[in-house]
Short mmCIF file of C-alpha atoms and ligand atoms in Angstrom, two decimals:
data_model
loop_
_atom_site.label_atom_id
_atom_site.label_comp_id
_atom_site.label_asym_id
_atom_site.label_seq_id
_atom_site.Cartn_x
_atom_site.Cartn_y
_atom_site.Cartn_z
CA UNK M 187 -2.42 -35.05 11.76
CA UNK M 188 -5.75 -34.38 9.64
CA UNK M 189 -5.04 -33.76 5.73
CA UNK M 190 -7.48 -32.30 3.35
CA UNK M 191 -7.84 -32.89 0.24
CA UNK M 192 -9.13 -31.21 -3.01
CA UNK M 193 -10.32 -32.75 -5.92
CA UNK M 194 -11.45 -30.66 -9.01
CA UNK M 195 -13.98 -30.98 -11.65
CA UNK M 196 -11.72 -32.26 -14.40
CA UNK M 197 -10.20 -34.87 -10.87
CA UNK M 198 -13.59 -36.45 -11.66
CA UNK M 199 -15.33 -35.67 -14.94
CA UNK M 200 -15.88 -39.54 -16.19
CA UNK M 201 -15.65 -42.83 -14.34
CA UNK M 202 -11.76 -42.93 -15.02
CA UNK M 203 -10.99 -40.42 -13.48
CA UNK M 204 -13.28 -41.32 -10.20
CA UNK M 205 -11.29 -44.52 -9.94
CA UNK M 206 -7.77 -42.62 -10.17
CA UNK M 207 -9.05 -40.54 -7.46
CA UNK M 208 -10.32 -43.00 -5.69
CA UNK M 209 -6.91 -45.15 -5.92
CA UNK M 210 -5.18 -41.85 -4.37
CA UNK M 211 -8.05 -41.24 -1.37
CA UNK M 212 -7.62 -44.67 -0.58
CA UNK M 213 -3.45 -44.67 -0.25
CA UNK M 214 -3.94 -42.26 2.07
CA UNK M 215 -7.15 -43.21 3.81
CA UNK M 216 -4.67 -44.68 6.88
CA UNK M 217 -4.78 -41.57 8.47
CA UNK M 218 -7.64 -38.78 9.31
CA UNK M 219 -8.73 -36.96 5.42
CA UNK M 220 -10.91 -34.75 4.42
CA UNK M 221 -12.37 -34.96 0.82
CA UNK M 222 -13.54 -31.83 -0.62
CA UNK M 223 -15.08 -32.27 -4.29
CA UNK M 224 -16.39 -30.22 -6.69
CA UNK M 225 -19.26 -30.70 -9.31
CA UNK M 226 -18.04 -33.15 -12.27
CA UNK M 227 -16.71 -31.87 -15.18
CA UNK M 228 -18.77 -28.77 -16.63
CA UNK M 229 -21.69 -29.52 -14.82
CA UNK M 230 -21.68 -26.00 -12.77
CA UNK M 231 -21.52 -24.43 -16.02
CA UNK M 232 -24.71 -26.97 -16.82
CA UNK M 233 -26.54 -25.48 -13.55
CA UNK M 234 -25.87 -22.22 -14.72
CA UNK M 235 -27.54 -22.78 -17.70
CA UNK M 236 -30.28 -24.23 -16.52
CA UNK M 237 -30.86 -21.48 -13.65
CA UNK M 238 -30.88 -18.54 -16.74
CA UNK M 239 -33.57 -20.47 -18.37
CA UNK M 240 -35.87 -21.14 -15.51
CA UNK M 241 -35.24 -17.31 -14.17
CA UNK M 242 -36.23 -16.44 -17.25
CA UNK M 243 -39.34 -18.63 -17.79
CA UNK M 244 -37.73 -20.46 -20.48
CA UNK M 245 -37.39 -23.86 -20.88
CA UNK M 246 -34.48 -26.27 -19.27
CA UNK M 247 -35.63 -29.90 -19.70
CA UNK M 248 -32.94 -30.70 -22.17
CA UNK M 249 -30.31 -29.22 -20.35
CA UNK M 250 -31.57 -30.81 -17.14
CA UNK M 251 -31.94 -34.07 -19.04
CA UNK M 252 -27.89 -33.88 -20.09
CA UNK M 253 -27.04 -33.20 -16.37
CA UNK M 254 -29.33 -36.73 -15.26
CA UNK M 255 -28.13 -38.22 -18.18
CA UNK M 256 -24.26 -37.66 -17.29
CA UNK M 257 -24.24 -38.44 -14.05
CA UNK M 258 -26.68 -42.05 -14.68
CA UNK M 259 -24.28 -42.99 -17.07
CA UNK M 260 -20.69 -42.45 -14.80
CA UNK M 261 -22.96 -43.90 -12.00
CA UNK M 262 -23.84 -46.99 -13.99
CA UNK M 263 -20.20 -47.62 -15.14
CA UNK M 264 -19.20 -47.14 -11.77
CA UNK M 265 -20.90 -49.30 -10.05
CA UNK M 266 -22.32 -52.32 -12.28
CA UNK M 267 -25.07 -54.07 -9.87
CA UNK M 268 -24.79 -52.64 -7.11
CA UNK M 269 -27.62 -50.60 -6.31
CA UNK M 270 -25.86 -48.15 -3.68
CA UNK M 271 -24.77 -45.82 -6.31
CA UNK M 272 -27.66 -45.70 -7.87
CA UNK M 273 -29.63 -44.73 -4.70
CA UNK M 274 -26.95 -42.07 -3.63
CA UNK M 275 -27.35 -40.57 -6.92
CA UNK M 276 -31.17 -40.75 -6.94
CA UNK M 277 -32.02 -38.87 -3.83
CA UNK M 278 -29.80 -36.20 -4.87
CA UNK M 279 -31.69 -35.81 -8.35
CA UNK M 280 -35.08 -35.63 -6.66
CA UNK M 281 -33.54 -32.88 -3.85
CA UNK M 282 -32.81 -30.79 -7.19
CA UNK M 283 -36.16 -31.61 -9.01
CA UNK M 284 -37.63 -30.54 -5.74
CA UNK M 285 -35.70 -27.08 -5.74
CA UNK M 286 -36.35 -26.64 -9.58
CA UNK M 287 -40.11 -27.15 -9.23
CA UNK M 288 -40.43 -24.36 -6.03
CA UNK M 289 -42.06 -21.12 -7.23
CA UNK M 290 -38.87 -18.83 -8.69
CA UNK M 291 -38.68 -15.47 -6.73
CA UNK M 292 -37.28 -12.43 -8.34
CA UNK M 293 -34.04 -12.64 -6.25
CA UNK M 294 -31.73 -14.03 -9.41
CA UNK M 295 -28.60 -14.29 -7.03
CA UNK M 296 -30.48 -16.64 -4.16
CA UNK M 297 -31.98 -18.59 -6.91
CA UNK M 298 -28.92 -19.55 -8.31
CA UNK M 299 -27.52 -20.48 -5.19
CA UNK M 300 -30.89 -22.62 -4.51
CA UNK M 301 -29.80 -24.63 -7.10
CA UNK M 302 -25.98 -24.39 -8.09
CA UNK M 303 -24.36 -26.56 -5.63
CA UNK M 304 -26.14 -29.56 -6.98
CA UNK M 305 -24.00 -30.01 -9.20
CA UNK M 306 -21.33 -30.78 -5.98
CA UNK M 307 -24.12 -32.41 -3.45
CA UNK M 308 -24.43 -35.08 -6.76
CA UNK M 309 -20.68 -35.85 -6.88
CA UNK M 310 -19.88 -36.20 -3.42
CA UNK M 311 -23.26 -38.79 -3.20
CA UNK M 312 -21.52 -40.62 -5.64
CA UNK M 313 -18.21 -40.45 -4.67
CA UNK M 314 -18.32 -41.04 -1.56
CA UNK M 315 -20.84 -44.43 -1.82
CA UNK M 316 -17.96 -45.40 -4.67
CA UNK M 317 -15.47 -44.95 -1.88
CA UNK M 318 -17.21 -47.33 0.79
CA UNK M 319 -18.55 -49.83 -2.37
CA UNK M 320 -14.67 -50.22 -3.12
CA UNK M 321 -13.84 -50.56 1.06
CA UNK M 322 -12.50 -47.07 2.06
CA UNK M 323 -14.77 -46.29 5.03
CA UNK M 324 -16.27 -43.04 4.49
CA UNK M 325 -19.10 -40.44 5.68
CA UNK M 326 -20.90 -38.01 3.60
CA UNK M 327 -21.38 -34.38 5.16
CA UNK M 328 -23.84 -31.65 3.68
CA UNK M 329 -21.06 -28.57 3.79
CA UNK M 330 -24.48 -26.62 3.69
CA UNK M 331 -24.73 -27.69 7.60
CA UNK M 332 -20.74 -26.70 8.33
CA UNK M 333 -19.75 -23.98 6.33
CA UNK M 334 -22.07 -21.45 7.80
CA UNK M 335 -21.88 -17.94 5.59
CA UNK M 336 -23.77 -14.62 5.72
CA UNK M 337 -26.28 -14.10 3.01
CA UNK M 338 -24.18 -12.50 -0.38
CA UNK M 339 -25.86 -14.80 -2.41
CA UNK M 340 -22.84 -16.12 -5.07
CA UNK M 341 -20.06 -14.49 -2.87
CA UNK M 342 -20.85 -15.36 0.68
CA UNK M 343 -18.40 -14.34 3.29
CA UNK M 344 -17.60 -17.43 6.15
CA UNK M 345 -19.15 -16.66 8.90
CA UNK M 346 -16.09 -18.59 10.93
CA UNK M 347 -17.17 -18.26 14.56
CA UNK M 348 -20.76 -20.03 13.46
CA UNK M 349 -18.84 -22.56 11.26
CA UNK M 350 -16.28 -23.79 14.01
CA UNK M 351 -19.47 -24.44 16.19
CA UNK M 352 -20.87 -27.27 13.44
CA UNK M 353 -17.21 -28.82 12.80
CA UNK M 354 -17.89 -31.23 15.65
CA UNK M 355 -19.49 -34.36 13.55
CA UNK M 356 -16.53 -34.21 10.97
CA UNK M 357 -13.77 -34.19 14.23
CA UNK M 358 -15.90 -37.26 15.50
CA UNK M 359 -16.01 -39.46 12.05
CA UNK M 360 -12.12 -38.67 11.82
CA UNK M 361 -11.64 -40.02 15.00
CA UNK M 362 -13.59 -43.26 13.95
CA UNK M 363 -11.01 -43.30 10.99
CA UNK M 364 -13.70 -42.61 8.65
CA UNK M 365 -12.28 -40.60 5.26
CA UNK M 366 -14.68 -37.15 5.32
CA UNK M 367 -16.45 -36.56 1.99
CA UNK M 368 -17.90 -32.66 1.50
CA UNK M 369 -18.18 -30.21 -1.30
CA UNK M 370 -16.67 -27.61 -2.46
CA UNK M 371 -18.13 -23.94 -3.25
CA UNK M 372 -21.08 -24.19 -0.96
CA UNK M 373 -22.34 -23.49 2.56
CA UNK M 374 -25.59 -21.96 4.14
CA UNK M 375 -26.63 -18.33 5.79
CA UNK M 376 -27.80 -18.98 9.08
CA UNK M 377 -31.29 -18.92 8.11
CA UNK M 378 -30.54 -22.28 6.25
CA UNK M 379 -30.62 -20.55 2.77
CA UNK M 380 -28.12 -22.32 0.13
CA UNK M 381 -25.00 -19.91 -0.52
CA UNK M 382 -21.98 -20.56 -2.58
CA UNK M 383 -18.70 -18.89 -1.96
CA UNK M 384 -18.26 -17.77 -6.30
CA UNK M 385 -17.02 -19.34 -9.39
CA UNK M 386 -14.07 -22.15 -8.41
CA UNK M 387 -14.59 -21.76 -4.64
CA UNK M 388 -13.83 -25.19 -4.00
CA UNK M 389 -10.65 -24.53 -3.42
CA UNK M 390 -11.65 -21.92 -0.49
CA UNK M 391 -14.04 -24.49 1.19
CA UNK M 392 -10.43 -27.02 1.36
CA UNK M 393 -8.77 -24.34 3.41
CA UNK M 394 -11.74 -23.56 5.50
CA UNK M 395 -11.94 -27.13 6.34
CA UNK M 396 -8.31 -26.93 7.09
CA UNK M 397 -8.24 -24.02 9.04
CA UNK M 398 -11.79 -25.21 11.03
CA UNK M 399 -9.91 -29.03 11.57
CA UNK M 400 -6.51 -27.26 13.02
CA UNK M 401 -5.08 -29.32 9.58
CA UNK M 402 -1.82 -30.56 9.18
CA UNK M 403 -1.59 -29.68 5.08
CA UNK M 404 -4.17 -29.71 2.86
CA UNK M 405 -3.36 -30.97 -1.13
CA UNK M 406 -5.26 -29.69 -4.16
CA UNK M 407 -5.18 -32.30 -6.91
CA UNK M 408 -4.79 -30.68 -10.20
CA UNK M 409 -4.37 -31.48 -14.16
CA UNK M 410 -0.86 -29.61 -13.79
CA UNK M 411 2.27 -30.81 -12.18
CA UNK M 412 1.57 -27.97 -9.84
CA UNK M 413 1.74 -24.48 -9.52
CA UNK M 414 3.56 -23.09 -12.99
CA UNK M 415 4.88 -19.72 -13.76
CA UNK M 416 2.31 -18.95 -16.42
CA UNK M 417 -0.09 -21.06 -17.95
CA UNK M 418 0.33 -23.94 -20.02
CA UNK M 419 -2.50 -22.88 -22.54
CA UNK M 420 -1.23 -19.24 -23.07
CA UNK M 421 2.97 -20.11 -22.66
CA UNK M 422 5.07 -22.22 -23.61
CA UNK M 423 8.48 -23.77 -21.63
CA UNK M 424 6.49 -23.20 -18.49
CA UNK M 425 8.58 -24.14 -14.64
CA UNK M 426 6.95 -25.25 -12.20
CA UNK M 427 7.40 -23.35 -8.76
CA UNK M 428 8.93 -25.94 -6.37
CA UNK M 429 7.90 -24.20 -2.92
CA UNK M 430 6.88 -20.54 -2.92
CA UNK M 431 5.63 -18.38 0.08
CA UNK M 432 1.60 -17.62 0.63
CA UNK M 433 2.50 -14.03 -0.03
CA UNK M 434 3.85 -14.88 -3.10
CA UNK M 435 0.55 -17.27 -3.92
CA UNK M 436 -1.78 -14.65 -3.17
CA UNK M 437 -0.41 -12.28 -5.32
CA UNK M 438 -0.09 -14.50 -8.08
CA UNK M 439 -3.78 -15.53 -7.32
CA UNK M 440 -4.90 -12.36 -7.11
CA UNK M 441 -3.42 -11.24 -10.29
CA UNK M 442 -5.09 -13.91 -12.24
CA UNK M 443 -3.39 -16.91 -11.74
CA UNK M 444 -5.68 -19.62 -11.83
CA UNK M 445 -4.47 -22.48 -10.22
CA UNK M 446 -6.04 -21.34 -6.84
CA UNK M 447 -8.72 -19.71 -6.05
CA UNK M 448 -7.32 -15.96 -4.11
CA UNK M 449 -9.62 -17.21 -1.14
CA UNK M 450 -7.46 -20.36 -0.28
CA UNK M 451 -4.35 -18.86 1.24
CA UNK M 452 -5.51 -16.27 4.34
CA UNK M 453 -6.68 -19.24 6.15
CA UNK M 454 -4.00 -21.11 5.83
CA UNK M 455 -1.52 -18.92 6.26
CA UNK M 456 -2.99 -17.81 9.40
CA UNK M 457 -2.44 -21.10 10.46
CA UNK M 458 0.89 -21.89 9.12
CA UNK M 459 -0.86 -25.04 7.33
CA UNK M 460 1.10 -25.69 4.34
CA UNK M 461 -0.93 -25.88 1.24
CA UNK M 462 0.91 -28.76 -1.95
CA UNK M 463 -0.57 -28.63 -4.93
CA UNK M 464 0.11 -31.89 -7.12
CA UNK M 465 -1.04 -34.20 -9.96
CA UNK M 466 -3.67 -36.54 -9.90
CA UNK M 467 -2.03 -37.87 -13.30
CA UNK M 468 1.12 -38.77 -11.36
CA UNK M 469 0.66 -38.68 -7.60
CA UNK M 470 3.72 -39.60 -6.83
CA UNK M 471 5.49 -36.59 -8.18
CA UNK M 472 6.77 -33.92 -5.90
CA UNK M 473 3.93 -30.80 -7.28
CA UNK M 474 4.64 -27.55 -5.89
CA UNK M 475 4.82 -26.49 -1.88
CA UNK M 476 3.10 -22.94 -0.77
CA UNK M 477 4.41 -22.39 2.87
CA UNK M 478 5.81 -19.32 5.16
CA UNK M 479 9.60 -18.84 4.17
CA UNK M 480 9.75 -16.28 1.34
CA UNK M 481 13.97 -17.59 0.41
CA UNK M 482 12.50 -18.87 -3.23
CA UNK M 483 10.41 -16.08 -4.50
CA UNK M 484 12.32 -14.06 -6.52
CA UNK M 485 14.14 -17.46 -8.34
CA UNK M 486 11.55 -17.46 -11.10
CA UNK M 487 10.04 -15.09 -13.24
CA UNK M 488 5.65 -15.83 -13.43
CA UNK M 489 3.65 -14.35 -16.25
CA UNK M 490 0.22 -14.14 -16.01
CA UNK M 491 -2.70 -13.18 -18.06
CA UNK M 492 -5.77 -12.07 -17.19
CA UNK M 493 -8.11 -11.02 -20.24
CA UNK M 494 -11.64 -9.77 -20.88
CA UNK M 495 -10.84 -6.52 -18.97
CA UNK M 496 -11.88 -3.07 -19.56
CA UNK M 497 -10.02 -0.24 -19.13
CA UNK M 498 -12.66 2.57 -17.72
CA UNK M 499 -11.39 6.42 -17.51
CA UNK M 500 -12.68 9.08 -15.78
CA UNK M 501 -11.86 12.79 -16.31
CA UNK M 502 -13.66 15.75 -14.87
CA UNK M 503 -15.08 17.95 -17.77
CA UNK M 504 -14.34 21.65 -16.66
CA UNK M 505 -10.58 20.49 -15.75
CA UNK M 506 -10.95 21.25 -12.42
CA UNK M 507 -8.29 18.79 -9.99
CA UNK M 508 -9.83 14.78 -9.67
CA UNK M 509 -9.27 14.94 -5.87
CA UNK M 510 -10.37 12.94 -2.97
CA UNK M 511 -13.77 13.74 -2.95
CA UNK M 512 -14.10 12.40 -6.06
CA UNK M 513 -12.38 9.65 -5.90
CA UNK M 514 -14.73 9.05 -2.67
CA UNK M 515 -17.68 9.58 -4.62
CA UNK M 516 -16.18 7.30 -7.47
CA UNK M 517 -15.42 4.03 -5.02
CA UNK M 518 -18.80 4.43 -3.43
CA UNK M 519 -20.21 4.07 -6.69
CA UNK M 520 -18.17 1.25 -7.74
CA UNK M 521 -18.76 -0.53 -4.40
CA UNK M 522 -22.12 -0.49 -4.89
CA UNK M 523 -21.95 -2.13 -8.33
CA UNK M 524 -19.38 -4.51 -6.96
CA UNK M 525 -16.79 -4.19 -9.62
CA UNK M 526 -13.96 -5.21 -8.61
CA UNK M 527 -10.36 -2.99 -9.29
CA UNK M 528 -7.66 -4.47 -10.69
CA UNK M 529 -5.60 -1.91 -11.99
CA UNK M 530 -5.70 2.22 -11.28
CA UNK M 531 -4.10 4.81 -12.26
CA UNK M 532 -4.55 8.61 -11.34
CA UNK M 533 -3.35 11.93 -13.23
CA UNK M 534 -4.47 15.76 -12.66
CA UNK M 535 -8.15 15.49 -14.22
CA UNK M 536 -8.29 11.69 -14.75
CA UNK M 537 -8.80 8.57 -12.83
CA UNK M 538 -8.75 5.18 -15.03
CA UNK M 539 -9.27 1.77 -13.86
CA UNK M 540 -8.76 -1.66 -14.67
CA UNK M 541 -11.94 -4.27 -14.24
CA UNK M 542 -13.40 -7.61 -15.86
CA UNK M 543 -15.28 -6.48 -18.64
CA UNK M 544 -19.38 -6.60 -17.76
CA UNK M 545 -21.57 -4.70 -20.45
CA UNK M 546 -24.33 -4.48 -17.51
CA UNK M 547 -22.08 -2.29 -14.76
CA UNK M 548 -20.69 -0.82 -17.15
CA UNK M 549 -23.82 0.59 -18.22
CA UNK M 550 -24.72 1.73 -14.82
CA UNK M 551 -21.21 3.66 -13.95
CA UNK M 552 -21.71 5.29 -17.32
CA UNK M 553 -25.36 6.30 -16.02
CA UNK M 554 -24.22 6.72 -12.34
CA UNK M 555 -21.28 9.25 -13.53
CA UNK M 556 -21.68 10.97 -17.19
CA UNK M 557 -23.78 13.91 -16.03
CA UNK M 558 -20.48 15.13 -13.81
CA UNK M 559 -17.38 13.21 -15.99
CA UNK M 560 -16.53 12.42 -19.55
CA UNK M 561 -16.01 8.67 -19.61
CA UNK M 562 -13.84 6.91 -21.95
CA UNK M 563 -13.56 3.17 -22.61
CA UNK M 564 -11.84 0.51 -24.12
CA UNK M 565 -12.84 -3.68 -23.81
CA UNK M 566 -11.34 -6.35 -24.72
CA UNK M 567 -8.09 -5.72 -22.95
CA UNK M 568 -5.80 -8.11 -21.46
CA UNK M 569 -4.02 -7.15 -17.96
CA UNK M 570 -0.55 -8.96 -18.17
CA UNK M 571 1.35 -8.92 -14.72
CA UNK M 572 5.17 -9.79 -14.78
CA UNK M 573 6.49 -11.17 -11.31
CA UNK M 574 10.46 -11.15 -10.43
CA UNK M 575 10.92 -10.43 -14.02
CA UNK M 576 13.55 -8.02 -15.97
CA UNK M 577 13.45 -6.51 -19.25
CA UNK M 578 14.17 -9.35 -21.33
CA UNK M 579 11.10 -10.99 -19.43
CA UNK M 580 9.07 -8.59 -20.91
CA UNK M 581 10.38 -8.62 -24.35
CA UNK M 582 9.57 -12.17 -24.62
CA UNK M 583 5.91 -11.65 -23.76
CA UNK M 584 4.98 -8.14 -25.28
CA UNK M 585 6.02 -8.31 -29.09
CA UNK M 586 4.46 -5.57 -30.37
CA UNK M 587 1.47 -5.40 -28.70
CA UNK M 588 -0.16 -1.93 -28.08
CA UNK M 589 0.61 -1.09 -24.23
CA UNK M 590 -2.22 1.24 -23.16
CA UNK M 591 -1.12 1.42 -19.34
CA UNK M 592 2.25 0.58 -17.35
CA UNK M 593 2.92 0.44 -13.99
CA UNK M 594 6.16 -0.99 -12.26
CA UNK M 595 6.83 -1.50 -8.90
CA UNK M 596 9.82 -3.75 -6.57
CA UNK M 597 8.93 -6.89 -7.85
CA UNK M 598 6.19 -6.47 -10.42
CA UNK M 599 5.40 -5.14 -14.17
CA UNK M 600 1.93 -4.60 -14.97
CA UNK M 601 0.64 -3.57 -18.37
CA UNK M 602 -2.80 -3.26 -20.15
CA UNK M 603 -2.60 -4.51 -23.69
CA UNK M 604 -4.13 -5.64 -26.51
CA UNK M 605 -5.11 -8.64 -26.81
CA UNK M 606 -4.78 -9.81 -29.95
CA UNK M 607 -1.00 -8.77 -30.15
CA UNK M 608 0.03 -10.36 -26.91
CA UNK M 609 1.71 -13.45 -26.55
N1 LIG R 995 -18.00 -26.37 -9.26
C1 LIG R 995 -17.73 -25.00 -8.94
C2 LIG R 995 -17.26 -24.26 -10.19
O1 LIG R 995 -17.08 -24.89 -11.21
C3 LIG R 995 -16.74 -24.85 -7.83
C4 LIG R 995 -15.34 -25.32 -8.15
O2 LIG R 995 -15.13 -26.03 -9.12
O3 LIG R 995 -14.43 -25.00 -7.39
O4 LIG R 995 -17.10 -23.09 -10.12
MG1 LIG R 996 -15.56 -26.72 -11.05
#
């Protein structure tokens, strides 16, 4: 009965909050775990920062100096005198001075990857040598050696068949009762190249592990008391969802709510392994259950909120029909940019669409399309999707804002607004 576990940045973003974690790995370190961990805190956000500058030629030492300094600080107060911390933390700084200092190629997506994950190979070096200097017997695995993905630098795809051949070392330290410590977000193209799986993919790696282990649940530990109907920061009188279905979760993932990443639940759910999400602030409280049965769904009503979205329309200029060979045209184009379609909507000479707003594709549709269409825009937008909600639902969210799209379906109201009036 293998669990998995997830811990997020803000699980372990100061000493505190390693030790709580560390008090919860080790009330459950009785049976076989997994410990998946993310970078600490905003130190992906750090990276990220610090990979602009270098790409650009610019210079990072302060920003790299803020990343040492963070983590030589938690390490110190971690550990007092002894030196393993110390050491664990030391040979992962001089693996990313080592990548920092190779000659930058013009490939911007590898060379963030080169370097991103660091951020998660530091906090698992220290977490886990935390773990075994407070007695919970533990291993340290390089996810870049298990979670073997194809080469879309900052979006890889699992390569799954390659991955279940490397799972073998992990399935031999859980036999020897040994608590697994990984990260999150990254893996490697079978070349060896660093990947990482995009922005919060933590949460994916935790059900890949799952899925790869034949898991019997896998927990994410969260800030929340688990998965809510809307967010906290946006609503207020939020429920939480006691036990909802993966269909349900992956819609309301998909639609922007981020508690989970939209990656976690296919694997799972393929394997029928539940997936609890809970709080590391009180771990003994029930948190909310995502499994098969579908009987709770429609009890609540979730809002959710997705903003920086542009609405993009598309309308032929001679008013001849938008028809499928547009439309084919259209998707090839926006494929090849990789924007990704949250929203569309179709009339007799138009064809609009809903997308995180991104000044640079943008830029290229308009190039890629104005010779053929007049193109219309608006940014700024906010997509607000309504699940299992009625009327008065929607009067409590919409006020007056300024609706410039609707769409309603069974089970869900989705409307383009403007920000500044919703909510
Ligand atoms: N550290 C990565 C990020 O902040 C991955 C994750 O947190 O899941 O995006
Ligand atoms: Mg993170």
């Amino acid at each position: 009965m293998i669990k998995v576990f997830k811990f997020g940045g803000a699980s372990v973003k100061d000493s505190a909050a390693v030790r709580n974690m560390t008090d919860i790995v080790r009330h459950h370190a009785h049976q076989p775990l997994v410990v998946v961990v993310s970078a600490m805190g905003k130190i992906t956000n750090a990276i990220e920062r610090i990979h602009a500058a270098r790409f650009d030629g610019k210079p990072y030492h302060e920003e790299l100096n803020e990343v040492v300094r963070f983590h030589t600080e938690l390490t110190d107060e971690l550990f007092g005198e002894n030196r393993s911390g110390k050491s664990a933390l030391q040979s992962q700084l001089d693996a990313f001075n080592q990548a920092l200092n190779q000659p930058c190629t013009s490939n911007y997506d590898q060379e963030y990857d080169s370097l991103i994950g660091f951020g998660e190979l530091i906090s698992t070096a220290i977490i886990q040598a935390y773990l075994e200097a407070e007695g919970v017997s533990s291993v340290w695995f390089d996810a870049r050696k298990i979670v073997i993905t194809d080469s879309r630098f900052r979006d890889a795809r699992v390569n799954w068949e390659a991955s279940r051949h490397c799972i073998t070392p992990v399935q031999q330290a859980l036999h020897e009762n040994k608590a697994c410590v990984i990260q999150g977000f990254i893996g490697s193209d079978s070349r060896g190249n660093s990947t990482s799986l995009g922005r919060e993919g933590s949460d994916f790696t935790a059900s890949i592990m799952a899925y790869l282990l034949d898991a019997s649940e896998v927990t994410i530990w969260k800030d929340v008391p688990g998965m809510l109907n809307a967010d906290p920061k946006k609503f207020k009188d939020t429920v939480k969802l006691d036990r909802i279905s993966f269909k349900e979760a992956i819609e309301l993932a998909y639609y922007g709510a981020s508690v989970i990443h939209p990656k976690t639940i296919k694997p799972l759910q393929n394997k029928g392994i539940p997936l609890h999400i809970k709080s590391f602030i009180d771990p003994r409280a029930a948190g909310s259950t995502i499994q098969e049965s579908t009987e709770n769904d429609h009890l609540i009503a979730s809002y959710i909120l997705k903003d920086h979205q542009t609405l993009f329309s598309i309308a032929t200029r001679d008013f001849s029909f938008i028809v499928e060979d547009n439309l084919k045209e259209i998707f090839g184009i926006l494929s090849e940019l990789g924007i990704r379609i949250h929203l569309m909507e179709n009339s007799a000479i138009s064809f609009s669409i809903v997308f995180d707003t991104d000044k640079h594709k943008q830029q290229f549709l308009i190039e890629k399309l104005h010779e053929q269409y007049s193109i219309k825009y608006n940014e700024h937008l906010t997509l607000l999707t309504i699940r299992h909600g009625n009327e008065d639902s929607l009067k409590n969210v919409l006020h007056n804002a300024e609706t410039f799209i609707e769409q309603r379906s069974r089970h869900t109201m989705r409307m383009v607004i403007k920000t500044e009036t919703a909510v």
